[in-house]
CSV table of C-alpha atoms in Angstrom, one decimal:
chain,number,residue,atom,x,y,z
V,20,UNK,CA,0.0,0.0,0.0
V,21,UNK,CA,1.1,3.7,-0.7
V,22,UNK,CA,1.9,5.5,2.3
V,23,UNK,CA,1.2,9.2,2.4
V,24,UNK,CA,2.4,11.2,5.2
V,25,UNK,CA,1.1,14.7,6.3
V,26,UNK,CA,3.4,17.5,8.0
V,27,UNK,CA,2.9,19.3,9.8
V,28,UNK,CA,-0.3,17.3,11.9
V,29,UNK,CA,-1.4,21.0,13.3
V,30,UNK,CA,-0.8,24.4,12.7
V,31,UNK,CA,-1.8,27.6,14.6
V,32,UNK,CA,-2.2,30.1,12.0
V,33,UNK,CA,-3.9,34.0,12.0
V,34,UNK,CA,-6.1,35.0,9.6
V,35,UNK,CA,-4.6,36.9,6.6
V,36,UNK,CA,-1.2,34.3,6.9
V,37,UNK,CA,-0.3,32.0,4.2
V,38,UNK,CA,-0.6,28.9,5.3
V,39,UNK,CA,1.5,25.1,3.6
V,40,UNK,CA,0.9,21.8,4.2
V,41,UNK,CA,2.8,19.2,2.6
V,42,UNK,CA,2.3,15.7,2.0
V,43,UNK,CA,4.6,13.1,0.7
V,44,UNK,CA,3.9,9.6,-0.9
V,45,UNK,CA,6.1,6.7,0.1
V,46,UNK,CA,6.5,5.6,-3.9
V,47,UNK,CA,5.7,7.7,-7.2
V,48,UNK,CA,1.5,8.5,-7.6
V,49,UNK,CA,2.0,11.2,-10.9
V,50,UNK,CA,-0.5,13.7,-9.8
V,51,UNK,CA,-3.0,11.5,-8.3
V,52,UNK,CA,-3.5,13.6,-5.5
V,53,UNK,CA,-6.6,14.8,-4.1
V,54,UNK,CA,-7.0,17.3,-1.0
V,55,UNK,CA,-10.1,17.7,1.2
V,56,UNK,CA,-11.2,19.6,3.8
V,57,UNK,CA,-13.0,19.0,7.2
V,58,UNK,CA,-14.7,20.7,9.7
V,59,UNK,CA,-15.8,19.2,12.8
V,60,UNK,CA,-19.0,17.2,12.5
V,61,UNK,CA,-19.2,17.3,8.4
V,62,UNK,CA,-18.8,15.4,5.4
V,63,UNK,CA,-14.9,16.2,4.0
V,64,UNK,CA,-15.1,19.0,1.0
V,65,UNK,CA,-13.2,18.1,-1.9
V,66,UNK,CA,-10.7,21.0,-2.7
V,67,UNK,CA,-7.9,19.7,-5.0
V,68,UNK,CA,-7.6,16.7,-7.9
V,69,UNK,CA,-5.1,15.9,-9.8
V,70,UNK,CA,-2.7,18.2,-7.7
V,71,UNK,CA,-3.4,21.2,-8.7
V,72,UNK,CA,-7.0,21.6,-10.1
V,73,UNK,CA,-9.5,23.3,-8.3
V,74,UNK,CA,-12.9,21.7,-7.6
V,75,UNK,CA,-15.9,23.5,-9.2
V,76,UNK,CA,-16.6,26.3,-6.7
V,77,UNK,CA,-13.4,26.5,-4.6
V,78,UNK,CA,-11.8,29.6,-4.1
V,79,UNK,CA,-8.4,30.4,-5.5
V,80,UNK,CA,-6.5,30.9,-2.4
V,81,UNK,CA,-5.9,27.4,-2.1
V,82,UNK,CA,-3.5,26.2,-4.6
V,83,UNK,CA,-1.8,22.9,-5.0
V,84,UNK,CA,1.2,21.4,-6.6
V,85,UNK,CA,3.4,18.6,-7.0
V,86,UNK,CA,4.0,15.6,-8.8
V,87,UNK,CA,6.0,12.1,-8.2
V,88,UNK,CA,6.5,11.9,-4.2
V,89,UNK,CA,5.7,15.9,-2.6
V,90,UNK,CA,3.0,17.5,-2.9
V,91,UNK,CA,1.5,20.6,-1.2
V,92,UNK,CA,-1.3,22.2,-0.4
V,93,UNK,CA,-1.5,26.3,0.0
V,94,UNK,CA,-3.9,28.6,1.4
V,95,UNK,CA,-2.9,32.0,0.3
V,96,UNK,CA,-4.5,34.1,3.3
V,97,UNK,CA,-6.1,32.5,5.8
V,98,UNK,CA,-10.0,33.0,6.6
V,99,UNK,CA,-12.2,32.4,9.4
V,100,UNK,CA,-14.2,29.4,7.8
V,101,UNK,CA,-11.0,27.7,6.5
V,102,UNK,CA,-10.0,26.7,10.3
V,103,UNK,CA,-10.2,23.0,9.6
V,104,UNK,CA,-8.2,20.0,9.0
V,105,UNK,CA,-7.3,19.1,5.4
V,106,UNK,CA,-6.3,15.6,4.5
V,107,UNK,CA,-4.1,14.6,1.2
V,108,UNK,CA,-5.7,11.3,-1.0
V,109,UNK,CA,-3.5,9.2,-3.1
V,110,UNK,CA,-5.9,7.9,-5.9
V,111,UNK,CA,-2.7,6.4,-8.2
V,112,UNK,CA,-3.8,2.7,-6.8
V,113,UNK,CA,-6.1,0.7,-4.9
V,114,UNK,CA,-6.0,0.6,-1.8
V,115,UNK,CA,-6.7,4.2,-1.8
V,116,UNK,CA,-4.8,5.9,1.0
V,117,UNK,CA,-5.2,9.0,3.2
V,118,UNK,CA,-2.9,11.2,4.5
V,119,UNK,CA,-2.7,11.6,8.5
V,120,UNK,CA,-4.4,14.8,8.7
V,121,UNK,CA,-3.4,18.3,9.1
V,122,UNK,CA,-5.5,20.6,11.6
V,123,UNK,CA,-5.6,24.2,11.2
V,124,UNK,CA,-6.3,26.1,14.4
V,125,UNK,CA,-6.6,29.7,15.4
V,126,UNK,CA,-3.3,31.5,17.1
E,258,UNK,CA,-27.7,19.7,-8.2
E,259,UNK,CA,-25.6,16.4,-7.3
E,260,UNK,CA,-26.7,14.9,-4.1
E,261,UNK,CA,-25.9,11.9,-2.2
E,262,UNK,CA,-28.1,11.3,0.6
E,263,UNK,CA,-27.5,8.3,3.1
E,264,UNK,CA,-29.4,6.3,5.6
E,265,UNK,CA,-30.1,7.3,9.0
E,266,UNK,CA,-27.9,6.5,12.0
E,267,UNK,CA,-27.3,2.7,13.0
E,268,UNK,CA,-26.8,1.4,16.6
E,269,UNK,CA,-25.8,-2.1,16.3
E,270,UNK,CA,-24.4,-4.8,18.6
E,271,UNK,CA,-21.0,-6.8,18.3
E,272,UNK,CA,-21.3,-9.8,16.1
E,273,UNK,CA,-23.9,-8.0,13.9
E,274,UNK,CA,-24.1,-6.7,10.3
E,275,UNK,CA,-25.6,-2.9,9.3
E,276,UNK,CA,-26.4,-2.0,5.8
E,277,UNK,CA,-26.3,1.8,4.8
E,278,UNK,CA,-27.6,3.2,1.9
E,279,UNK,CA,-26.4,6.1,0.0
E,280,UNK,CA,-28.9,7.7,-2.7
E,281,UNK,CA,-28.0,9.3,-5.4
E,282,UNK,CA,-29.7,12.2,-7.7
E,283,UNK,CA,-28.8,15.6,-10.1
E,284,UNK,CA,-26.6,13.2,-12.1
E,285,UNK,CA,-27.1,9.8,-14.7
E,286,UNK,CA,-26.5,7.1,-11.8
E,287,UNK,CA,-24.9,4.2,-13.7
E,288,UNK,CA,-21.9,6.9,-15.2
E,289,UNK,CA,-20.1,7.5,-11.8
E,290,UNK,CA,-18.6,5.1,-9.9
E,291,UNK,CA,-19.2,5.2,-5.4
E,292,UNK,CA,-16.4,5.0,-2.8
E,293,UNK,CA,-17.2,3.8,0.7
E,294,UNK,CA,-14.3,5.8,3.3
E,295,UNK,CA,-14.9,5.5,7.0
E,296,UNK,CA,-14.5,7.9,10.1
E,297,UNK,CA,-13.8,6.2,13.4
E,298,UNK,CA,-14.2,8.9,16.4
E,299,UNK,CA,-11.4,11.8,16.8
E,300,UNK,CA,-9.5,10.0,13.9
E,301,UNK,CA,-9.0,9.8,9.8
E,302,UNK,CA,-9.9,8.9,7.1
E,303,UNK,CA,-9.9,5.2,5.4
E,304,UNK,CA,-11.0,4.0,2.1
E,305,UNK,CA,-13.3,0.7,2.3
E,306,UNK,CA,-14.0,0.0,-1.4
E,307,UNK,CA,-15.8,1.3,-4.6
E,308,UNK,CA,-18.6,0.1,-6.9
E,309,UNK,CA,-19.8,0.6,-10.1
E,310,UNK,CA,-23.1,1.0,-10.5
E,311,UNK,CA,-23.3,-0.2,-13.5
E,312,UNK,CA,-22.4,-4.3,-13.2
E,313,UNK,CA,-21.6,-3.9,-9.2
E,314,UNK,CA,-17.9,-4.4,-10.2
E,315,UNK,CA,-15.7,-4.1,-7.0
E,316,UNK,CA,-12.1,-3.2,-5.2
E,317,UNK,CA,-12.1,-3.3,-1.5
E,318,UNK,CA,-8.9,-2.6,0.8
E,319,UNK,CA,-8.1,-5.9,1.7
E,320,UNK,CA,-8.6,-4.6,5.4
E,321,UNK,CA,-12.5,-5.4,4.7
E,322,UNK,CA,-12.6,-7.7,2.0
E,323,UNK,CA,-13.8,-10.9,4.2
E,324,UNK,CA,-16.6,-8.6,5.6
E,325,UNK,CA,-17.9,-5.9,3.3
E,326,UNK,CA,-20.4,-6.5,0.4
E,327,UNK,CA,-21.1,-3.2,-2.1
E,328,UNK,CA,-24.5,-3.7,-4.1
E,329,UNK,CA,-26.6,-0.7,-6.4
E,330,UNK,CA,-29.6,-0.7,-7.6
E,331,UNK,CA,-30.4,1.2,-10.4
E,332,UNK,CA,-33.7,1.5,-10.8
E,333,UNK,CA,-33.6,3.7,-7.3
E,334,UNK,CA,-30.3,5.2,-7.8
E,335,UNK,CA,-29.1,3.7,-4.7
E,336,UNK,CA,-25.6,2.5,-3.6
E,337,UNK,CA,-25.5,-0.1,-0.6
E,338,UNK,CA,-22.4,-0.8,2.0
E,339,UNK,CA,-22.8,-3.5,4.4
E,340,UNK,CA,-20.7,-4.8,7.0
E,341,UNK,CA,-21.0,-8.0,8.6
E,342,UNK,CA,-19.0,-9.6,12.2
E,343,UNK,CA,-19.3,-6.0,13.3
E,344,UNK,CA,-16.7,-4.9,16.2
E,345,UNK,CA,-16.7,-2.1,18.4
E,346,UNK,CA,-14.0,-0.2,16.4
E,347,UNK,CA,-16.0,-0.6,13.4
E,348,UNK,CA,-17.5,2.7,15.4
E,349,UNK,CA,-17.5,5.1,12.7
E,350,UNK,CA,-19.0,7.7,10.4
E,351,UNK,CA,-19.4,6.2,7.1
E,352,UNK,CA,-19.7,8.3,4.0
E,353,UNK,CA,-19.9,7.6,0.5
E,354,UNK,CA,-18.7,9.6,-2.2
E,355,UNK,CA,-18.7,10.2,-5.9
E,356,UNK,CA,-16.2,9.8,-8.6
E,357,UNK,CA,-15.7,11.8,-11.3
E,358,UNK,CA,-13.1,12.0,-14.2
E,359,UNK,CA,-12.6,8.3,-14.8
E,360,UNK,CA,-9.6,8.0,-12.9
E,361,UNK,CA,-11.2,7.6,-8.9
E,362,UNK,CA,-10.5,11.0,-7.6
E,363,UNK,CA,-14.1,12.2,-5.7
E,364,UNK,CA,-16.0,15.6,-6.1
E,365,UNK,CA,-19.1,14.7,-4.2
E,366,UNK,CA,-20.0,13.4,-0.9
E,367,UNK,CA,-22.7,11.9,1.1
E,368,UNK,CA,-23.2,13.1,4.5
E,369,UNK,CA,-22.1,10.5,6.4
E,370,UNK,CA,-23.8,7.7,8.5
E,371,UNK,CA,-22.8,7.0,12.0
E,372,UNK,CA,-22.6,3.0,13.3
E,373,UNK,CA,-22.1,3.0,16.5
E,374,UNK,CA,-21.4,-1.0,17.7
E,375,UNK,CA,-21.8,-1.5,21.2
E,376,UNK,CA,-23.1,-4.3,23.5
């Protein structure tokens, strides 16, 4: 299975920072990477797919990039609603895998 | 609009099986395929399986493979996920979710469906 591992696992961050989260495969997945975001009590959002392409209806501060093994995910200046935790999604091969997590909190 | 709408919460004991549904609508049924992914309490998220709804072709993570069965039905536009021999850390939020693209990466999601397996 296709590890992906998720740095850092929480950030304190104020609004109007730019914010990174990085994410790194333990073999080659292309750009088969997915990002999502979660608040507490919802269904995860899908942000990010094949790396770098926004969903329909995301905003452009977040921006992604990466191919191969590194990958990251960038929030260009942090909002209220986008305290959350965002998880990376290797889609390159079954099993599917999920990063750890990163959690965004307010400084 | 796409939609996926799932069954109601399950409270089920040790040894059991639950079956959750996941409806879908806004979208031709049979041209997307559904991933399962699970939520146990305060933690991530893992990837059970996805059908097709068209054929109820399969791939689950070996993880669940002995004791998860996928099924659609078409003529309701509903995907099913059932779990069998359940356990108390099969305590979760289960969601289903849509593919798009060909290629399995998800857009949509259902809301999510909390088992919660106690005795």
């Amino acid at each position: 299975d296709i590890q992906m591992t998720q740095s850092p696992s929480s950030l304190s961050a104020s609004v109007g920072d730019r914010v990174t989260i990085t994410c790194r495969a333990s073999q080659g997945i292309s750009n088969y990477l997915a990002w999502f975001q979660q608040k507490p009590g919802k269904a995860p959002k899908s942000l990010i797919y094949a790396a770098s392409s926004l969903q329909s209806g995301v905003p452009s501060k977040f921006s992604g990039s990466g191919s191969g093994t590194d990958f990251t995910l960038t929030i260009s200046s942090l909002q209220p609603e986008d305290f959350a935790t965002y998880y990376c999604q290797q889609y390159h091969s079954y099993p599917l895998t999920f990063g750890g997590g990163t959690k965004v909190e307010i400084k | 609009q796409v939609q996926l709408v799932q069954s109601g919460a399950e409270v089920k004991k040790p040894g059991a099986s639950v079956k959750v549904s996941c409806k879908a609508s806004g979208y031709t049924f049979t041209t997307h395929f559904i991933h399962w992914v699970r939520q146990a309490p305060g933690q991530g998220l893992e990837w059970m399986g996805i059908i097709n709804p068209s054929g109820g072709a399969t791939n689950f993570a070996q993880k669940f493979r002995a004791r998860v069965t996928m099924t659609s039905d078409t003529s309701t536009s509903t995907v099913y996920m059932e779990l069998s021999s359940l356990r108390s850390d099969d305590t979760a939020v289960y969601y289903c979710a849509r593919e798009f693209g060909g290629n399995s990466a998800v857009d949509y999601w259902g809301q999510g469906t909390l088992v919660t397996v106690s005795s």
